[in-house]
Short mmCIF file of C-alpha atoms and ligand atoms in Angstrom, two decimals:
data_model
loop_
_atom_site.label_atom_id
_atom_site.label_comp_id
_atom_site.label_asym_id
_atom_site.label_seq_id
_atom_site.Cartn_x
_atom_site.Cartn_y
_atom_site.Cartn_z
CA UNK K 277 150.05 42.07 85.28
CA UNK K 278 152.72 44.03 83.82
CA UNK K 279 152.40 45.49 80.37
CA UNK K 280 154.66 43.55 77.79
CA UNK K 281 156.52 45.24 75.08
CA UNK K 282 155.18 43.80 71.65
CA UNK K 283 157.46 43.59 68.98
CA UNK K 284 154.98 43.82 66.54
CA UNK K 285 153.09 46.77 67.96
CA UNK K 286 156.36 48.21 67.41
CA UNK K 287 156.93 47.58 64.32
CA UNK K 288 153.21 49.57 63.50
CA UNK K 289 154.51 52.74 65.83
CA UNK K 290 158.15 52.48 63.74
CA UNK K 291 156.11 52.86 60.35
CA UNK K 292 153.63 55.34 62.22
CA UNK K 293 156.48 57.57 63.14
CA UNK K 294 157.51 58.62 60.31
CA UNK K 295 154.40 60.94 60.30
CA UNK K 296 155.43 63.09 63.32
CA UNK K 297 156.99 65.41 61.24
CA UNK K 298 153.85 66.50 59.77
CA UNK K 299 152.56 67.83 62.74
CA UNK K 300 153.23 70.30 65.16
CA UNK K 301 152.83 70.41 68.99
CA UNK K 302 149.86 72.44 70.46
CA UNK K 303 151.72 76.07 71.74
CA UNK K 304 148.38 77.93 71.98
CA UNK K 305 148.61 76.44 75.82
CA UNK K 306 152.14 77.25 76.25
CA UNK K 307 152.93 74.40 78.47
CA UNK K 308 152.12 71.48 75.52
CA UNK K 309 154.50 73.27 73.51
CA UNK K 310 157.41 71.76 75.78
CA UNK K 311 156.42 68.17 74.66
CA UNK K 312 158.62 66.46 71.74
CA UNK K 313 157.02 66.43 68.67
CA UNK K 314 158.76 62.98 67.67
CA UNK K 315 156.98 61.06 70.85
CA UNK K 316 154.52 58.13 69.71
CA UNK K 317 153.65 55.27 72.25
CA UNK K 318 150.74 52.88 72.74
CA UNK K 319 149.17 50.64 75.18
CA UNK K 320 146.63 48.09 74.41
CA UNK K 321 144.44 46.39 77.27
CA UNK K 322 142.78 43.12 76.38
CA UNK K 323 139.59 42.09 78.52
CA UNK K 324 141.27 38.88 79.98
CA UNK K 325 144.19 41.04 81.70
CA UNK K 326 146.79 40.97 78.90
CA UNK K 327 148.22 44.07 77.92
CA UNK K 328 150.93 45.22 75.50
CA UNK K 329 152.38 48.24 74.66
CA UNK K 330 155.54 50.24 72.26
CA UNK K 331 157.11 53.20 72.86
CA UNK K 332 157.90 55.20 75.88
CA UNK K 333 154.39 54.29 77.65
CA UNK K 334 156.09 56.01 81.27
CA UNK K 335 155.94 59.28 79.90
CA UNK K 336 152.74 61.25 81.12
CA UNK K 337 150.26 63.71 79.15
CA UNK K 338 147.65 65.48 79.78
CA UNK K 339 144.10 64.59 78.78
CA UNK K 340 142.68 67.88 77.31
CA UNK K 341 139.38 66.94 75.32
CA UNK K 342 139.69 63.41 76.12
CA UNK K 343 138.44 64.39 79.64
CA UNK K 344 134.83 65.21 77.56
CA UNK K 345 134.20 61.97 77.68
CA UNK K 346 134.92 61.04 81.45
CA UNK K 347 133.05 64.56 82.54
CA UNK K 348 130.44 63.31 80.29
CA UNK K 349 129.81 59.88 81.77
CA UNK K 350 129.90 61.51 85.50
CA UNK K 351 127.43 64.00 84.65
CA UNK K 352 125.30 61.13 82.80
CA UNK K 353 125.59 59.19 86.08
CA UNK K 354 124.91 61.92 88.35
CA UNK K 355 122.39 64.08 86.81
CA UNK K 356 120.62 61.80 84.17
CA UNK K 357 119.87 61.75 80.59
CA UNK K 358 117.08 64.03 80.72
CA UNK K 359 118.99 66.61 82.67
CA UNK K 360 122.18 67.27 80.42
CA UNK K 361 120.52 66.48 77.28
CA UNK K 362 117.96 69.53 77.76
CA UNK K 363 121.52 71.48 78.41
CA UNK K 364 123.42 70.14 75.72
CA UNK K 365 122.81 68.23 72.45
CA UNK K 366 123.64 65.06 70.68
CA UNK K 367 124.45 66.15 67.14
CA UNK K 368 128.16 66.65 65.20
CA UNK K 369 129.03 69.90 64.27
CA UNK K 370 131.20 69.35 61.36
CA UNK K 371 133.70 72.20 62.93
CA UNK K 372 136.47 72.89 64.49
CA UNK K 373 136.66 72.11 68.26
CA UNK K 374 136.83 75.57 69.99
CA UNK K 375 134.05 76.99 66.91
CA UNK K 376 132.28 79.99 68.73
CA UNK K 377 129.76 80.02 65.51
CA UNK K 378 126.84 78.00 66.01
CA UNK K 379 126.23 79.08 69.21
CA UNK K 380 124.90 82.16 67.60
CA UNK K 381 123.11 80.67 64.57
CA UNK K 382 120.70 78.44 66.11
CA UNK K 383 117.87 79.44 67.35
CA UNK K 384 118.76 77.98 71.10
CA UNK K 385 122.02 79.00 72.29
CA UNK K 386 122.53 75.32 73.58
CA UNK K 387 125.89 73.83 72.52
CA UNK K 388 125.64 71.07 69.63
CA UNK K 389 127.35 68.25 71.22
CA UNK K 390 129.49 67.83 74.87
CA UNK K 391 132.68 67.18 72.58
CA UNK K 392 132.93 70.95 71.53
CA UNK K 393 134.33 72.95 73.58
CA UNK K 394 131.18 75.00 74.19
CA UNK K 395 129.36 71.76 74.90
CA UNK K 396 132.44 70.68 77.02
CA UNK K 397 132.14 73.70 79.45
CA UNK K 398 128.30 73.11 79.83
CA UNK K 399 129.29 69.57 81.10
CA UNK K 400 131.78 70.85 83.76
CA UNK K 401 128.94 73.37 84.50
CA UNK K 402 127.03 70.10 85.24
CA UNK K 403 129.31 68.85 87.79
CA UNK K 404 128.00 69.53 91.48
CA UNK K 405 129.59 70.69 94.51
CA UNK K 406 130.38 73.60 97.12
CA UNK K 407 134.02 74.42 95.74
CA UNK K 408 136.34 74.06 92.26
CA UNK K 409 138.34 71.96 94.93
CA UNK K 410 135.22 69.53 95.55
CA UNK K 411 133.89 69.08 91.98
CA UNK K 412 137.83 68.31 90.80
CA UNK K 413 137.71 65.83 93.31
CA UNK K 414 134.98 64.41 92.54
CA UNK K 415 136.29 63.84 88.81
CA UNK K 416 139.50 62.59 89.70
CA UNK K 417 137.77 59.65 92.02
CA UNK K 418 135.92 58.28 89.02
CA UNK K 419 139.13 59.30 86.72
CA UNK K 420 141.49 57.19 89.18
CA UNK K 421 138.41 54.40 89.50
CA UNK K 422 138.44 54.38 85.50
CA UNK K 423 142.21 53.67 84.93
CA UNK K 424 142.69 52.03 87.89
CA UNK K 425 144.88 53.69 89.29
CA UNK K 426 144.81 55.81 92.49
CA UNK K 427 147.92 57.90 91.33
CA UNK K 428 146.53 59.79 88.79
CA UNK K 429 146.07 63.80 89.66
CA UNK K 430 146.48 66.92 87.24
CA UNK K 431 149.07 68.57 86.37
CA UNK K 432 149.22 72.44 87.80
CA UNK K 433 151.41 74.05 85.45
CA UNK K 434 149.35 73.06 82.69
CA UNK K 435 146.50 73.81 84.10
CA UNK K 436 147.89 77.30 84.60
CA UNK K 437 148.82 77.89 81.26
CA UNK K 438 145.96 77.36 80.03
CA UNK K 439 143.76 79.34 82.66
CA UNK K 440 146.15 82.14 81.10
CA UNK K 441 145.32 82.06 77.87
CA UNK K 442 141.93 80.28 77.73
CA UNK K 443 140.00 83.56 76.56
CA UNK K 444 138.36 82.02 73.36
CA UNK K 445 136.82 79.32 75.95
CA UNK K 446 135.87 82.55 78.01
CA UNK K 447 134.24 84.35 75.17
CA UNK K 448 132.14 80.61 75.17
CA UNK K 449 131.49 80.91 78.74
CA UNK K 450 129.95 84.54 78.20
CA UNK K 451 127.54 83.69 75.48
CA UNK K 452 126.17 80.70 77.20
CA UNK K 453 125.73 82.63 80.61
CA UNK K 454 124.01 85.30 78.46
CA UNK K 455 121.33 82.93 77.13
CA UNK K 456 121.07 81.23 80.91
CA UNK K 457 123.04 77.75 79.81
CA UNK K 458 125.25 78.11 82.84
CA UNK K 459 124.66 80.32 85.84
CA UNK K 460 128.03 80.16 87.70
CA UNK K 461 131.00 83.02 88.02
CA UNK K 462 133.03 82.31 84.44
CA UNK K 463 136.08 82.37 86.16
CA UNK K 464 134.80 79.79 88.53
CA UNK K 465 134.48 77.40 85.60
CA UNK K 466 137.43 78.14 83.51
CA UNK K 467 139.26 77.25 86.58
CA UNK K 468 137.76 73.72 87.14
CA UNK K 469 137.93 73.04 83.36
CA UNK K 470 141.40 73.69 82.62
CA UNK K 471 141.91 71.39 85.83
CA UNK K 472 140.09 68.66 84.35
CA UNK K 473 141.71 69.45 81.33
CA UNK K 474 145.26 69.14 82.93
CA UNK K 475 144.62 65.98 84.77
CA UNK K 476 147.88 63.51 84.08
CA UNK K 477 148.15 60.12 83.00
CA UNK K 478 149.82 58.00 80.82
CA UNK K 479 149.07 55.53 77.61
CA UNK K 480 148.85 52.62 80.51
CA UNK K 481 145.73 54.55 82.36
CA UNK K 482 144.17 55.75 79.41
CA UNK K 483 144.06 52.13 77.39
CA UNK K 484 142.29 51.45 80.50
CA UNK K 485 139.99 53.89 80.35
CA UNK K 486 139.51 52.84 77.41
CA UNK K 487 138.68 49.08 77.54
CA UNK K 488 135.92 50.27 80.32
CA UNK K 489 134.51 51.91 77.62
CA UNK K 490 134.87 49.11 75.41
CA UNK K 491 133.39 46.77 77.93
CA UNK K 492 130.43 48.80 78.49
CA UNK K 493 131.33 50.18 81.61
CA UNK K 494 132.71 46.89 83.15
CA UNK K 495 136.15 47.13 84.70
CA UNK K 496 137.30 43.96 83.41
CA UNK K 497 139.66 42.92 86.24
CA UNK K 498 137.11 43.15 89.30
CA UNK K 499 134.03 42.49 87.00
CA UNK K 500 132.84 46.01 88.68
CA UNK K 501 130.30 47.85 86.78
CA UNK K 502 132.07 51.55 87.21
CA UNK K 503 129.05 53.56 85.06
CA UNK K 504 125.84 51.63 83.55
CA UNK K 505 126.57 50.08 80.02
CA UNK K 506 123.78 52.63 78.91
CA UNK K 507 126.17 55.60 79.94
CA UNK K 508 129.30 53.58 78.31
CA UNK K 509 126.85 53.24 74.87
CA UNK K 510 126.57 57.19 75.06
CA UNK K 511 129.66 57.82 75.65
CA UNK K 512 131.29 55.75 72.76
CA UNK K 513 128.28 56.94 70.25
CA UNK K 514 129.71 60.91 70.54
CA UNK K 515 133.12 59.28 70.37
CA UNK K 516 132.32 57.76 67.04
CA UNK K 517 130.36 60.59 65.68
CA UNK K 518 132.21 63.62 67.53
CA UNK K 519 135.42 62.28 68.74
CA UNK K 520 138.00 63.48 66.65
CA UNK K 521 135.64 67.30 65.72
CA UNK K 522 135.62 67.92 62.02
CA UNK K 523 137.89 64.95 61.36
CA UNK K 524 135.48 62.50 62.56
CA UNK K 525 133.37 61.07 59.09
CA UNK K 526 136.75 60.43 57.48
CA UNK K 527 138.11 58.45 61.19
CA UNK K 528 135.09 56.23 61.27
CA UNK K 529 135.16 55.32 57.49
CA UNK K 530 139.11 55.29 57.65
CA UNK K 531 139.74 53.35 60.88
CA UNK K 532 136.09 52.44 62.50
CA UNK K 533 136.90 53.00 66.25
CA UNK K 534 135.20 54.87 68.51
CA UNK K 535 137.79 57.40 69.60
CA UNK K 536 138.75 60.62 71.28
CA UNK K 537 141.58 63.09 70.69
CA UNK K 538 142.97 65.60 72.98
CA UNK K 539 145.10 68.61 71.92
CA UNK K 540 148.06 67.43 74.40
CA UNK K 541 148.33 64.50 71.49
CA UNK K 542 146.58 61.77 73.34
CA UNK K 543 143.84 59.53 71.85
CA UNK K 544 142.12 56.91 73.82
CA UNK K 545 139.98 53.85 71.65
CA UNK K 546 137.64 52.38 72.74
CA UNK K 547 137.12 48.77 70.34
CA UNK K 548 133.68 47.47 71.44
CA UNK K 549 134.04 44.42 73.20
CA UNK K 550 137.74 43.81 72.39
CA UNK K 551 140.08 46.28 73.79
CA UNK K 552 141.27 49.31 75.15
CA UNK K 553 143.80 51.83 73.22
CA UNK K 554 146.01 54.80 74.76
CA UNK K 555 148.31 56.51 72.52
CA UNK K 556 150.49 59.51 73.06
CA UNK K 557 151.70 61.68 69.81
CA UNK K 558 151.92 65.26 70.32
CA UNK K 559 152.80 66.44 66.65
CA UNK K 560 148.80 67.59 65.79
CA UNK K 561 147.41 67.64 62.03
CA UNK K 562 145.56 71.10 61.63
CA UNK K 563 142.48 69.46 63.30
CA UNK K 564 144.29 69.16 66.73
CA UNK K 565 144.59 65.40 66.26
CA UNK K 566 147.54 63.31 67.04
CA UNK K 567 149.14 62.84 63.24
CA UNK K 568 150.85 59.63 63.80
CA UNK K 569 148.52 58.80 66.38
CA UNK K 570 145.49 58.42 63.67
CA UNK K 571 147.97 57.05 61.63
CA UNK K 572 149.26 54.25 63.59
CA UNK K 573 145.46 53.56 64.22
CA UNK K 574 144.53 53.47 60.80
CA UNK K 575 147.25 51.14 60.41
CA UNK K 576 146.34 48.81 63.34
CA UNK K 577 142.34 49.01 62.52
CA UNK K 578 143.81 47.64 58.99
CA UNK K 579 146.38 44.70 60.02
CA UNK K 580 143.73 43.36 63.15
CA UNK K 581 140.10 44.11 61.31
CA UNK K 582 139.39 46.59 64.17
CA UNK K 583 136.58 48.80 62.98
CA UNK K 584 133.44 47.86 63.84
CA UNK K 585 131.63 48.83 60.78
O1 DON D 119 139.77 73.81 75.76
C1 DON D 119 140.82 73.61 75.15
O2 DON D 119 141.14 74.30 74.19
C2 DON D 119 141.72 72.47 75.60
N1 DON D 119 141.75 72.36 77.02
C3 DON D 119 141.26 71.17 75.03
C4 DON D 119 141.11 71.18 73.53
C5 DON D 119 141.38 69.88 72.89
O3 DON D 119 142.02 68.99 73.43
C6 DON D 119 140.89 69.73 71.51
N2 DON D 119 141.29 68.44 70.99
N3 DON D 119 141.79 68.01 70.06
#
């Protein structure tokens, strides 16, 4: 079913708009500094097939940290609980998402949480095969099974600007190969996580992702169950507590959805039960969160009672 254009939803991105100029576009990867800092579009999927949207939902972005959560539920299905928990913990950090500082303070080197980036890189570390080639591959199946939507690849360019300048994730890498957290060449893994990081989509795929979330790992349309609704609950917890890094406490008393941000200015929600949210707004706060985005989803958790405290 196609997505409809809701003239109320765009009312909400109209008011949430106004916001862009707040923010500014991520240029520490110089390829996201090309995007246009006045872009805001959403796409909402309902359970029962219905899906509307506002905005330019065609145009495509990359994931960035919203992969975390789609690594994480393939390493929770392919390795077990057990297995990346001993690797990687479950607690926020209160800082900000690329924070080297911890690492060094605790008394294991093991990353707080898989939605830091240090945590993040352990996760792609997790995922198994011969080649980067492979273990991309391997991601991108359960990406494209996800949204839906065999399409879906990553973008190169970006992928290469950030394998340019990715040395603060490389300092990361280091420590954790130091203290025996991952084993493999560093260069190996920046590779395959800037991929991930790069893989393309648009507000359309991600509100899907989204609702699968939602629906506890249930694609709603062939009733499939794509990861077990344990891995879904998992997912959605660090969402809630570690989805948007040190802006997360004031998101879940503020708007109540369990929710992940990605530096490109994505955010995907996931409303338990109810529905699936993609939005694309790549003017950042100083957090590296989409400033209209969390706007227009403060807005919309407001108007539609969507958080589910
Ligand atoms: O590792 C990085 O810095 C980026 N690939 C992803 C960071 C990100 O999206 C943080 N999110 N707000």
């Amino acid at each position: 079913m196609p997505c409809q254009k809701d003239q109320e939803l765009k009312k909400h991105v109209e008011y949430a708009k106004q916001f862009t100029k707040e923010g500014k576009v991520a240029t520490y990867i110089p390829e996201l500094g090309k995007a246009n800092p006045n872009d805001l579009s959403i796409a909402i999927h309902f359970p029962d097939g219905r899906c509307i949207s506002a905005g330019d939902i065609t145009k495509k972005f990359t994931l960035q940290s919203i992969s975390k959560v789609v690594a994480l539920a393939y390493v929770l299905m392919d390795r077990g609980f057990d297995y990346v928990f001993e690797r990687v913990g479950m607690e926020p950090t209160g800082d900000p998402f690329n924070s080297i500082v911890r690492l060094e303070t605790m008394d294991v080197a093991k990353p707080l949480n898989p939605m830091i980036n240090a945590g993040a890189l352990v996760v792609t570390h997790m995922i198994d095969g011969e080649t980067v080639e492979e273990r991309l591959q391997k991601l991108l199946t359960f990406t494209r099974e996800l949204a839906g939507n065999e399409q879906i690849d990553f973008n190169p360019s970006v992928a290469a600007s950030e394998f340019e300048t990715a040395n603060l994730n490389r300092a990361l890498c280091y420590f954790l190969k130091q203290h025996q957290i991952i084993t493999e060449d560093v260069e190996t893994l920046i590779d395959l996580y800037t991929k991930q990081c790069a893989i393309e989509m648009n507000c359309l795929d991600l509100a899907r992702i989204g609702l699968v979330f939602a629906m506890n790992g249930v694609d709603p349309e062939t009733g499939k169950q794509i990861m077990p609704d344990g891995v879904a609950r998992i997912c959605k917890t660090f969402m809630v507590t570690c989805g948007m890094y040190n802006a997360s406490g004031e998101f879940a008393i503020k708007i109540g959805i369990p929710a992940k941000s990605g530096v490109s200015g994505g955010i995907m929600g996931a409303v338990p039960g109810r529905l699936g949210i993609g939005i694309f707004g790549p003017a950042l706060d100083e957090k590296g969160n989409s400033v209209a985005g969390m706007k227009l989803l403060e807005h919309l958790s407001k108007s539609y009672q969507l958080s589910m405290f």
